[in-house]
Amino acid sequence: MSKSKPTAAELDLSDIEWVVSSYSGGGGDCVRVGTKDGFALVGDTKNPDLPPLVYTPSEARAWLQAAKAGEFDFLLDL
């Protein structure tokens, strides 16, 4: 049985080691990602006090594989 996905409020976020993309250019216009208790977390670098989104490993894997395959390249034109 797999454990249910928690909300960000249910996790202790104080010890997350956040990673920020080198593509942000240092201007803070990027997301930050980290992990906690086997879940992937995605947060806003400009608003670090807002709770991050929480994803299961399979959700994170599906998104990353799709991004690598170019499925979200349309976002580059925004």
XYZ file of N, CA, C and O in Angstrom:
312
model
N 0.847 -1.185 0.000
C 0.000 0.000 0.000
C 0.888 1.242 0.000
O 1.815 1.346 0.779
N 0.619 2.188 -0.894
C 1.406 3.415 -0.936
C 0.812 4.442 0.017
O -0.380 4.434 0.300
N 1.680 5.299 0.496
C 1.189 6.337 1.399
C 0.522 7.439 0.597
O 0.870 7.690 -0.549
N -0.470 8.086 1.209
C -1.195 9.130 0.496
C -0.347 10.396 0.418
O 0.503 10.658 1.260
N -0.602 11.166 -0.630
C 0.156 12.398 -0.849
C -0.252 13.436 0.189
O -1.429 13.765 0.310
N 0.718 13.985 0.924
C 0.395 15.000 1.924
C 0.260 16.377 1.285
O 0.687 16.598 0.156
N -0.324 17.281 2.012
C -0.291 18.685 1.607
C 1.010 19.266 2.138
O 1.664 18.680 3.017
N 1.404 20.416 1.633
C 2.625 21.061 2.113
C 2.531 21.371 3.607
O 3.528 21.289 4.324
N 1.333 21.687 4.076
C 1.143 22.014 5.494
C 1.408 20.820 6.396
O 1.708 20.989 7.576
N 1.323 19.620 5.860
C 1.547 18.411 6.650
C 3.021 18.010 6.715
O 3.362 17.069 7.417
N 3.864 18.719 5.986
C 5.288 18.391 5.950
C 6.112 19.417 6.710
O 5.786 20.602 6.708
N 7.188 18.967 7.331
C 8.162 19.878 7.947
C 9.099 20.332 6.837
O 9.917 19.554 6.351
N 8.972 21.571 6.423
C 9.749 22.093 5.300
C 11.027 22.802 5.727
O 11.760 23.324 4.883
N 11.326 22.789 7.021
C 12.455 23.570 7.532
C 13.818 23.056 7.088
O 14.786 23.814 7.078
N 13.904 21.797 6.696
C 15.215 21.241 6.342
C 15.335 20.872 4.857
O 16.228 20.131 4.476
N 14.460 21.421 4.032
C 14.510 21.123 2.603
C 15.756 21.771 1.995
O 16.050 22.934 2.255
N 16.473 21.010 1.195
C 17.596 21.566 0.432
C 17.068 21.877 -0.961
O 16.986 21.008 -1.816
N 16.683 23.138 -1.164
C 16.090 23.561 -2.422
C 17.148 23.691 -3.502
O 18.268 24.115 -3.255
N 16.780 23.346 -4.720
C 17.628 23.502 -5.902
C 16.922 24.492 -6.819
O 15.722 24.361 -7.077
N 17.683 25.485 -7.301
C 17.146 26.484 -8.214
C 17.892 26.361 -9.531
O 19.119 26.244 -9.554
N 17.174 26.405 -10.617
C 17.767 26.261 -11.940
C 18.809 27.325 -12.224
O 18.627 28.502 -11.894
N 19.888 26.928 -12.864
C 20.907 27.893 -13.289
C 20.392 28.752 -14.438
O 20.984 29.777 -14.762
N 19.264 28.376 -15.040
C 18.683 29.136 -16.141
C 17.902 30.356 -15.642
O 17.423 31.139 -16.450
N 17.762 30.532 -14.345
C 17.001 31.666 -13.833
C 17.753 32.976 -14.007
O 17.172 34.040 -13.894
N 19.035 32.925 -14.248
C 19.813 34.138 -14.460
C 20.058 34.934 -13.189
O 20.480 36.070 -13.243
N 19.767 34.348 -12.048
C 20.015 35.032 -10.783
C 18.991 36.101 -10.443
O 19.114 36.778 -9.439
N 17.972 36.271 -11.272
C 16.971 37.303 -11.025
C 15.802 36.845 -10.186
O 14.881 37.603 -9.948
N 15.828 35.612 -9.742
C 14.749 35.099 -8.915
C 13.524 34.657 -9.690
O 12.507 34.317 -9.108
N 13.605 34.675 -11.018
C 12.468 34.278 -11.843
C 12.512 32.788 -12.141
O 12.674 32.371 -13.282
N 12.388 31.999 -11.135
C 12.494 30.567 -11.346
C 11.729 29.830 -10.260
O 11.275 30.416 -9.287
N 11.599 28.559 -10.464
C 11.023 27.714 -9.441
C 12.160 27.062 -8.666
O 13.309 27.049 -9.109
N 11.816 26.545 -7.519
C 12.784 25.777 -6.735
C 12.189 24.404 -6.518
O 10.954 24.251 -6.431
N 13.036 23.414 -6.484
C 12.563 22.051 -6.288
C 13.333 21.402 -5.147
O 14.490 21.749 -4.876
N 12.682 20.493 -4.483
C 13.301 19.750 -3.400
C 12.515 18.474 -3.164
O 11.514 18.213 -3.840
N 12.964 17.697 -2.219
C 12.255 16.472 -1.874
C 12.071 16.387 -0.362
O 12.870 16.934 0.408
N 11.025 15.698 0.014
C 10.751 15.467 1.432
C 9.917 14.199 1.558
O 8.870 14.073 0.899
N 10.390 13.271 2.354
C 9.656 12.043 2.639
C 9.234 11.304 1.368
O 8.154 10.716 1.306
N 10.059 11.373 0.329
C 9.776 10.667 -0.904
C 8.863 11.397 -1.875
O 8.447 10.817 -2.876
N 8.550 12.639 -1.606
C 7.703 13.439 -2.483
C 8.525 14.565 -3.095
O 9.478 15.060 -2.478
N 8.152 14.982 -4.302
C 8.812 16.098 -4.974
C 8.053 17.378 -4.632
O 6.818 17.409 -4.645
N 8.796 18.429 -4.331
C 8.207 19.719 -3.981
C 8.645 20.753 -5.004
O 9.809 20.787 -5.408
N 7.725 21.613 -5.407
C 8.029 22.691 -6.341
C 7.511 23.981 -5.727
O 6.327 24.103 -5.407
N 8.412 24.940 -5.543
C 8.048 26.212 -4.929
C 8.450 27.393 -5.783
O 9.181 27.264 -6.769
N 8.004 28.559 -5.390
C 8.240 29.819 -6.087
C 9.407 30.547 -5.434
O 9.362 30.850 -4.242
N 10.453 30.860 -6.201
C 11.615 31.527 -5.615
C 11.313 32.960 -5.192
O 11.945 33.470 -4.271
N 10.369 33.618 -5.852
C 10.029 35.001 -5.477
C 9.120 35.060 -4.259
O 9.017 36.102 -3.620
N 8.447 33.977 -3.978
C 7.526 33.902 -2.841
C 7.823 32.652 -2.020
O 6.985 31.750 -1.922
N 9.001 32.584 -1.412
C 9.388 31.369 -0.699
C 8.540 31.044 0.529
O 8.582 29.921 1.017
N 7.755 32.003 0.998
C 6.897 31.731 2.144
C 5.596 31.036 1.749
O 4.887 30.525 2.610
N 5.281 31.029 0.455
C 4.095 30.296 0.004
C 4.387 28.807 0.036
O 5.518 28.389 -0.230
N 3.407 27.991 0.352
C 3.659 26.547 0.397
C 3.956 26.003 -1.001
O 3.346 26.440 -1.980
N 4.877 25.068 -1.083
C 5.180 24.477 -2.381
C 4.089 23.491 -2.799
O 3.295 23.031 -1.979
N 4.069 23.180 -4.084
C 3.208 22.117 -4.583
C 3.891 20.790 -4.280
O 5.120 20.696 -4.307
N 3.112 19.781 -3.982
C 3.639 18.461 -3.625
C 3.220 17.471 -4.706
O 2.045 17.418 -5.088
N 4.203 16.693 -5.195
C 3.943 15.703 -6.235
C 4.471 14.339 -5.810
O 5.514 14.252 -5.161
N 3.774 13.299 -6.232
C 4.262 11.941 -5.996
C 5.445 11.699 -6.931
O 5.610 12.415 -7.932
N 6.261 10.696 -6.654
C 7.363 10.384 -7.566
C 6.888 10.125 -8.996
O 7.516 10.587 -9.948
N 5.773 9.427 -9.165
C 5.299 9.139 -10.526
C 4.809 10.405 -11.228
O 5.005 10.557 -12.437
N 4.202 11.326 -10.499
C 3.789 12.602 -11.093
C 5.010 13.411 -11.528
O 5.043 13.953 -12.645
N 6.005 13.488 -10.662
C 7.219 14.243 -10.982
C 7.951 13.609 -12.158
O 8.429 14.306 -13.060
N 8.037 12.303 -12.158
C 8.709 11.579 -13.242
C 8.009 11.820 -14.578
O 8.659 12.090 -15.595
N 6.683 11.753 -14.601
C 5.924 11.964 -15.832
C 6.143 13.371 -16.369
O 6.330 13.574 -17.571
N 6.136 14.363 -15.498
C 6.352 15.745 -15.940
C 7.768 15.921 -16.483
O 7.963 16.504 -17.555
N 8.748 15.409 -15.772
C 10.136 15.577 -16.200
C 10.395 14.868 -17.532
O 11.052 15.423 -18.421
N 9.864 13.679 -17.695
C 10.050 12.965 -18.957
C 9.376 13.706 -20.115
O 9.929 13.787 -21.215
N 8.204 14.258 -19.873
C 7.511 15.027 -20.909
C 8.282 16.302 -21.250
O 8.399 16.669 -22.421
N 8.837 16.965 -20.236
C 9.624 18.173 -20.491
C 10.866 17.834 -21.308
O 11.209 18.545 -22.265
N 11.530 16.755 -20.966
C 12.712 16.342 -21.719
C 12.366 15.980 -23.156
O 13.179 16.153 -24.060
N 11.158 15.493 -23.392
C 10.713 15.122 -24.733
C 10.216 16.331 -25.526
O 9.841 16.191 -26.690
N 10.185 17.508 -24.906
C 9.782 18.723 -25.609
C 8.302 19.033 -25.572
O 7.852 19.970 -26.228
N 7.529 18.280 -24.807
C 6.085 18.473 -24.788
C 5.646 19.838 -24.234
O 4.532 20.279 -24.504
N 6.501 20.484 -23.483
C 6.154 21.773 -22.889
C 6.948 22.931 -23.487
O 6.979 24.021 -22.937
N 7.579 22.703 -24.620
C 8.382 23.739 -25.255
C 7.578 24.981 -25.619
O 8.146 26.072 -25.745
N 6.265 24.842 -25.771
C 5.439 26.013 -26.080
C 5.551 27.079 -24.980
O 5.340 28.256 -25.241
N 5.910 26.677 -23.775
C 6.066 27.643 -22.685
C 7.258 28.576 -22.920
O 7.289 29.673 -22.363
N 8.203 28.166 -23.745
C 9.358 28.995 -24.038
C 8.964 30.234 -24.844
O 9.716 31.207 -24.891
N 7.794 30.223 -25.464
C 7.327 31.345 -26.261
C 6.492 32.348 -25.471
O 6.008 33.322 -26.051
N 6.317 32.137 -24.186
C 5.516 33.074 -23.368
C 6.254 34.381 -23.174
O 7.431 34.458 -23.127
